[in-house]
Amino acid sequence: MTTTTSKPSGAEATETAPRTYLNYIAGEWRPSASGETFDDTNPARRSEIVARFQKSTPADVDAAVRAAEAALPAWRALPAPARGEIMLRAALILERERDRLARQMTREMGKPLKETQGDLQTAIDFGKYTAGEGRRAEGETVPSALADKLCLTLRQPVGVVGIITPWNFPMAIPAWKTFPALLAGNTVVLKPASDTPLSAAALVEVLIEAGLPAGVLNFVTGPGGTLGDTLVTHPSVNMISLTGSTEVGRHVAELCGRDLRRCSLELGGKNAVIVMDDANLDEAVAAVAWAGFGTTGQRCTATSRVIVHERVAEAFAEKLVATAEKLRIGDGLLPETEMGPLVNQGRVGAVHEYTEIGTSEGAALLTGGKPLTAGALAEGAFYAPTVFTNVTTDMRIAQEEVFGPFVSIIPVADYDDAIRAANATMYGLSCAIFTENARTVFRAMRDIQSGLIYINAGTTGAEPHLPFGGMKASGNGHRELGHKAVEEFSEIKTVFVSYPPVK
Ligand code: NAD
């Protein structure tokens, strides 16, 4: 593996005074009641503070929810196409600012520029898509079983929506929740992950510039536990939309369940690529390297298991190790970097623990398995791309989400064995199969238990006009993106109109 360790040139490298951001409540930027802030640091150089943010309290969350509640009547009364116009302007502003915001995102969370540009592009594309939905929020008109009656459905907002987001897609995920929530006529309190509040603050600034009225979108930063619980249990919040770990999702679902509050959860994954013995191995290796080590393995859809037919398992492993060892690792701002750091120093220890677990479980470590500390890498949260083989489905490294550049190869005897292995986790987010056999393709589409299925491609990648989400413990049945996203944030009313002749 090669390291790309020199300091990037440009404004980012010389910036000295990080800006302190405030919360955004009722149309004004306000300090937290706590008077405290926290640092948003660059995981490639931990001494570099990118920005400072408010360490908010439950009182700040309460103020944000009240502002959202107050803004709701006027916002929901605005026609949906007019709300859509604001989303379109926001998408165009994001497009204008794409490269600046991508660089800022790389400094904030580490992934290389090509990937942060892709993150921004998803938000831009979905903003444009959502704007169109403002003119297409169809209901149904259906015949009644009775004479002189008309039956139809109406879409209405749910109310105040609490949006809680993770750090791995710092702009795309806040955008793909906030745009449809607002388009559907809801008002929002957004609480981003504490590793990436800067990208979420940029989304707020963009929506303000696009003309969003005061109070419609409110933004509060700070610790997930206390703020999250306050938001999730607030009596004036009508819906929670969370993307995060399955552990936090379970907790949020329990709290919402007590009050029968609507909650939409997009959670973890343990995504597999199946490689059959007739697969194009080079294509499969390239796809696994990208889906397993891209974003340093920190995508919800990252490939973390490769289920390989035993006839080709050794050849596949050799090629994957060779590819992993060639990856150029370093600061994501450097154009040659292919893999950046983990999101923070704590994650290095968490990923390394899985190397120790895999070794103690009897799997064979083929490459990686250690933090990278040579030269300038010592300043950041770098971990070597790691490949284990001879993994069995009962091992913890085959069951638990590692969320790092960590791939486990599971050799299998045939198709049935491969499907059994693929489905043998509590998760069901994304799965892929490499084969040249059309029958195997269709059987896999039917047999794999996952919300996203890729044929002859890796487990990552979403298109904004198609539903996105997982089965089993990867979610609670909702789907994001596409027209499903607006549905998720809407109440459906069924209306029966009687018009018999007046007697
Ligand atoms: P996380 O669960 O630690 O945090 C997610 C968000 O929840 C953060 O904003 C956090 O502050 C907040 N939070 C923490 N405790 C809370 C509580 N008690 N109540 C309410 N909110 C609380 O997840 P993360 O580390 O930010 O992100 C990584 C996880 O997200 C991985 O498991 C990944 O698979 C998952 N993810 C899923 C998808 C998907 O679409 N399925 C997409 C991206 C990430």
PDB file of C-alpha atoms in Angstrom, residues 24-121:
ATOM      1  CA  TYR A  24     -30.363  28.103  13.982  1.00  0.00           C
ATOM      2  CA  ILE A  25     -33.731  28.550  15.685  1.00  0.00           C
ATOM      3  CA  ALA A  26     -36.806  30.558  14.593  1.00  0.00           C
ATOM      4  CA  GLY A  27     -34.851  32.193  11.782  1.00  0.00           C
ATOM      5  CA  GLU A  28     -31.858  33.362  13.845  1.00  0.00           C
ATOM      6  CA  TRP A  29     -28.420  31.985  14.645  1.00  0.00           C
ATOM      7  CA  ARG A  30     -28.341  31.663  18.461  1.00  0.00           C
ATOM      8  CA  PRO A  31     -25.780  30.428  20.990  1.00  0.00           C
ATOM      9  CA  SER A  32     -26.708  27.469  23.141  1.00  0.00           C
ATOM     10  CA  ALA A  33     -28.016  28.044  26.647  1.00  0.00           C
ATOM     11  CA  SER A  34     -24.996  25.995  27.839  1.00  0.00           C
ATOM     12  CA  GLY A  35     -22.442  28.593  26.734  1.00  0.00           C
ATOM     13  CA  GLU A  36     -20.229  25.652  25.693  1.00  0.00           C
ATOM     14  CA  THR A  37     -18.900  24.516  22.325  1.00  0.00           C
ATOM     15  CA  PHE A  38     -17.237  21.399  20.901  1.00  0.00           C
ATOM     16  CA  ASP A  39     -14.579  21.014  18.214  1.00  0.00           C
ATOM     17  CA  ASP A  40     -15.158  19.551  14.758  1.00  0.00           C
ATOM     18  CA  THR A  41     -11.711  18.187  13.849  1.00  0.00           C
ATOM     19  CA  ASN A  42     -10.042  16.848  10.720  1.00  0.00           C
ATOM     20  CA  PRO A  43      -9.554  13.065  11.074  1.00  0.00           C
ATOM     21  CA  ALA A  44      -6.550  13.220   8.722  1.00  0.00           C
ATOM     22  CA  ARG A  45      -4.784  15.686  11.083  1.00  0.00           C
ATOM     23  CA  ARG A  46      -6.317  15.635  14.494  1.00  0.00           C
ATOM     24  CA  SER A  47      -4.672  18.894  15.614  1.00  0.00           C
ATOM     25  CA  GLU A  48      -6.648  20.785  12.950  1.00  0.00           C
ATOM     26  CA  ILE A  49      -9.955  22.184  14.208  1.00  0.00           C
ATOM     27  CA  VAL A  50     -12.248  22.686  11.209  1.00  0.00           C
ATOM     28  CA  ALA A  51     -15.006  24.547  13.098  1.00  0.00           C
ATOM     29  CA  ARG A  52     -16.605  24.850  16.523  1.00  0.00           C
ATOM     30  CA  PHE A  53     -20.237  24.062  17.310  1.00  0.00           C
ATOM     31  CA  GLN A  54     -22.701  24.624  20.127  1.00  0.00           C
ATOM     32  CA  LYS A  55     -22.858  21.957  22.805  1.00  0.00           C
ATOM     33  CA  SER A  56     -26.605  22.333  23.111  1.00  0.00           C
ATOM     34  CA  THR A  57     -28.950  21.391  25.939  1.00  0.00           C
ATOM     35  CA  PRO A  58     -32.528  20.066  26.091  1.00  0.00           C
ATOM     36  CA  ALA A  59     -33.671  23.710  26.477  1.00  0.00           C
ATOM     37  CA  ASP A  60     -32.229  24.480  23.011  1.00  0.00           C
ATOM     38  CA  VAL A  61     -34.055  21.472  21.534  1.00  0.00           C
ATOM     39  CA  ASP A  62     -37.269  22.647  23.172  1.00  0.00           C
ATOM     40  CA  ALA A  63     -36.857  26.138  21.670  1.00  0.00           C
ATOM     41  CA  ALA A  64     -36.221  24.593  18.232  1.00  0.00           C
ATOM     42  CA  VAL A  65     -39.314  22.383  18.438  1.00  0.00           C
ATOM     43  CA  ARG A  66     -41.464  25.341  19.523  1.00  0.00           C
ATOM     44  CA  ALA A  67     -40.162  27.394  16.604  1.00  0.00           C
ATOM     45  CA  ALA A  68     -41.001  24.553  14.206  1.00  0.00           C
ATOM     46  CA  GLU A  69     -44.474  24.262  15.726  1.00  0.00           C
ATOM     47  CA  ALA A  70     -45.101  28.003  15.340  1.00  0.00           C
ATOM     48  CA  ALA A  71     -43.980  27.991  11.700  1.00  0.00           C
ATOM     49  CA  LEU A  72     -46.097  24.969  10.728  1.00  0.00           C
ATOM     50  CA  PRO A  73     -49.484  26.604   9.883  1.00  0.00           C
ATOM     51  CA  ALA A  74     -48.068  29.078   7.347  1.00  0.00           C
ATOM     52  CA  TRP A  75     -45.651  26.576   5.793  1.00  0.00           C
ATOM     53  CA  ARG A  76     -48.248  23.839   5.319  1.00  0.00           C
ATOM     54  CA  ALA A  77     -50.610  26.423   3.785  1.00  0.00           C
ATOM     55  CA  LEU A  78     -48.050  27.298   1.095  1.00  0.00           C
ATOM     56  CA  PRO A  79     -48.888  25.329  -2.083  1.00  0.00           C
ATOM     57  CA  ALA A  80     -46.595  22.325  -2.613  1.00  0.00           C
ATOM     58  CA  PRO A  81     -45.256  23.629  -5.967  1.00  0.00           C
ATOM     59  CA  ALA A  82     -44.118  26.816  -4.188  1.00  0.00           C
ATOM     60  CA  ARG A  83     -42.381  24.706  -1.543  1.00  0.00           C
ATOM     61  CA  GLY A  84     -40.803  22.771  -4.404  1.00  0.00           C
ATOM     62  CA  GLU A  85     -39.415  26.004  -5.908  1.00  0.00           C
ATOM     63  CA  ILE A  86     -37.365  26.503  -2.730  1.00  0.00           C
ATOM     64  CA  MET A  87     -35.952  22.948  -2.987  1.00  0.00           C
ATOM     65  CA  LEU A  88     -34.980  23.632  -6.607  1.00  0.00           C
ATOM     66  CA  ARG A  89     -33.215  26.883  -5.670  1.00  0.00           C
ATOM     67  CA  ALA A  90     -31.419  25.004  -2.865  1.00  0.00           C
ATOM     68  CA  ALA A  91     -30.262  22.321  -5.327  1.00  0.00           C
ATOM     69  CA  LEU A  92     -28.919  24.992  -7.686  1.00  0.00           C
ATOM     70  CA  ILE A  93     -27.058  26.760  -4.862  1.00  0.00           C
ATOM     71  CA  LEU A  94     -25.540  23.412  -3.813  1.00  0.00           C
ATOM     72  CA  GLU A  95     -24.462  22.911  -7.425  1.00  0.00           C
ATOM     73  CA  ARG A  96     -22.813  26.351  -7.457  1.00  0.00           C
ATOM     74  CA  GLU A  97     -21.030  25.602  -4.153  1.00  0.00           C
ATOM     75  CA  ARG A  98     -20.335  21.913  -4.852  1.00  0.00           C
ATOM     76  CA  ASP A  99     -16.553  21.964  -4.979  1.00  0.00           C
ATOM     77  CA  ARG A 100     -16.105  24.281  -1.976  1.00  0.00           C
ATOM     78  CA  LEU A 101     -18.495  22.188   0.138  1.00  0.00           C
ATOM     79  CA  ALA A 102     -16.839  18.952  -0.997  1.00  0.00           C
ATOM     80  CA  ARG A 103     -13.424  20.197   0.171  1.00  0.00           C
ATOM     81  CA  GLN A 104     -14.961  21.294   3.457  1.00  0.00           C
ATOM     82  CA  MET A 105     -16.552  17.864   3.876  1.00  0.00           C
ATOM     83  CA  THR A 106     -13.248  16.082   3.196  1.00  0.00           C
ATOM     84  CA  ARG A 107     -11.621  18.154   5.944  1.00  0.00           C
ATOM     85  CA  GLU A 108     -14.492  17.372   8.281  1.00  0.00           C
ATOM     86  CA  MET A 109     -14.795  13.605   7.841  1.00  0.00           C
ATOM     87  CA  GLY A 110     -11.886  12.395   5.732  1.00  0.00           C
ATOM     88  CA  LYS A 111     -13.272  10.731   2.618  1.00  0.00           C
ATOM     89  CA  PRO A 112     -11.456  11.641  -0.616  1.00  0.00           C
ATOM     90  CA  LEU A 113     -12.644  14.552  -2.749  1.00  0.00           C
ATOM     91  CA  LYS A 114     -14.114  12.323  -5.463  1.00  0.00           C
ATOM     92  CA  GLU A 115     -16.389  10.798  -2.823  1.00  0.00           C
ATOM     93  CA  THR A 116     -17.377  14.062  -1.135  1.00  0.00           C
ATOM     94  CA  GLN A 117     -18.224  15.483  -4.569  1.00  0.00           C
ATOM     95  CA  GLY A 118     -20.444  12.419  -5.066  1.00  0.00           C
ATOM     96  CA  ASP A 119     -22.066  13.050  -1.669  1.00  0.00           C
ATOM     97  CA  LEU A 120     -22.877  16.621  -2.751  1.00  0.00           C
ATOM     98  CA  GLN A 121     -24.107  15.418  -6.147  1.00  0.00           C
TER      99      GLN A 121
END
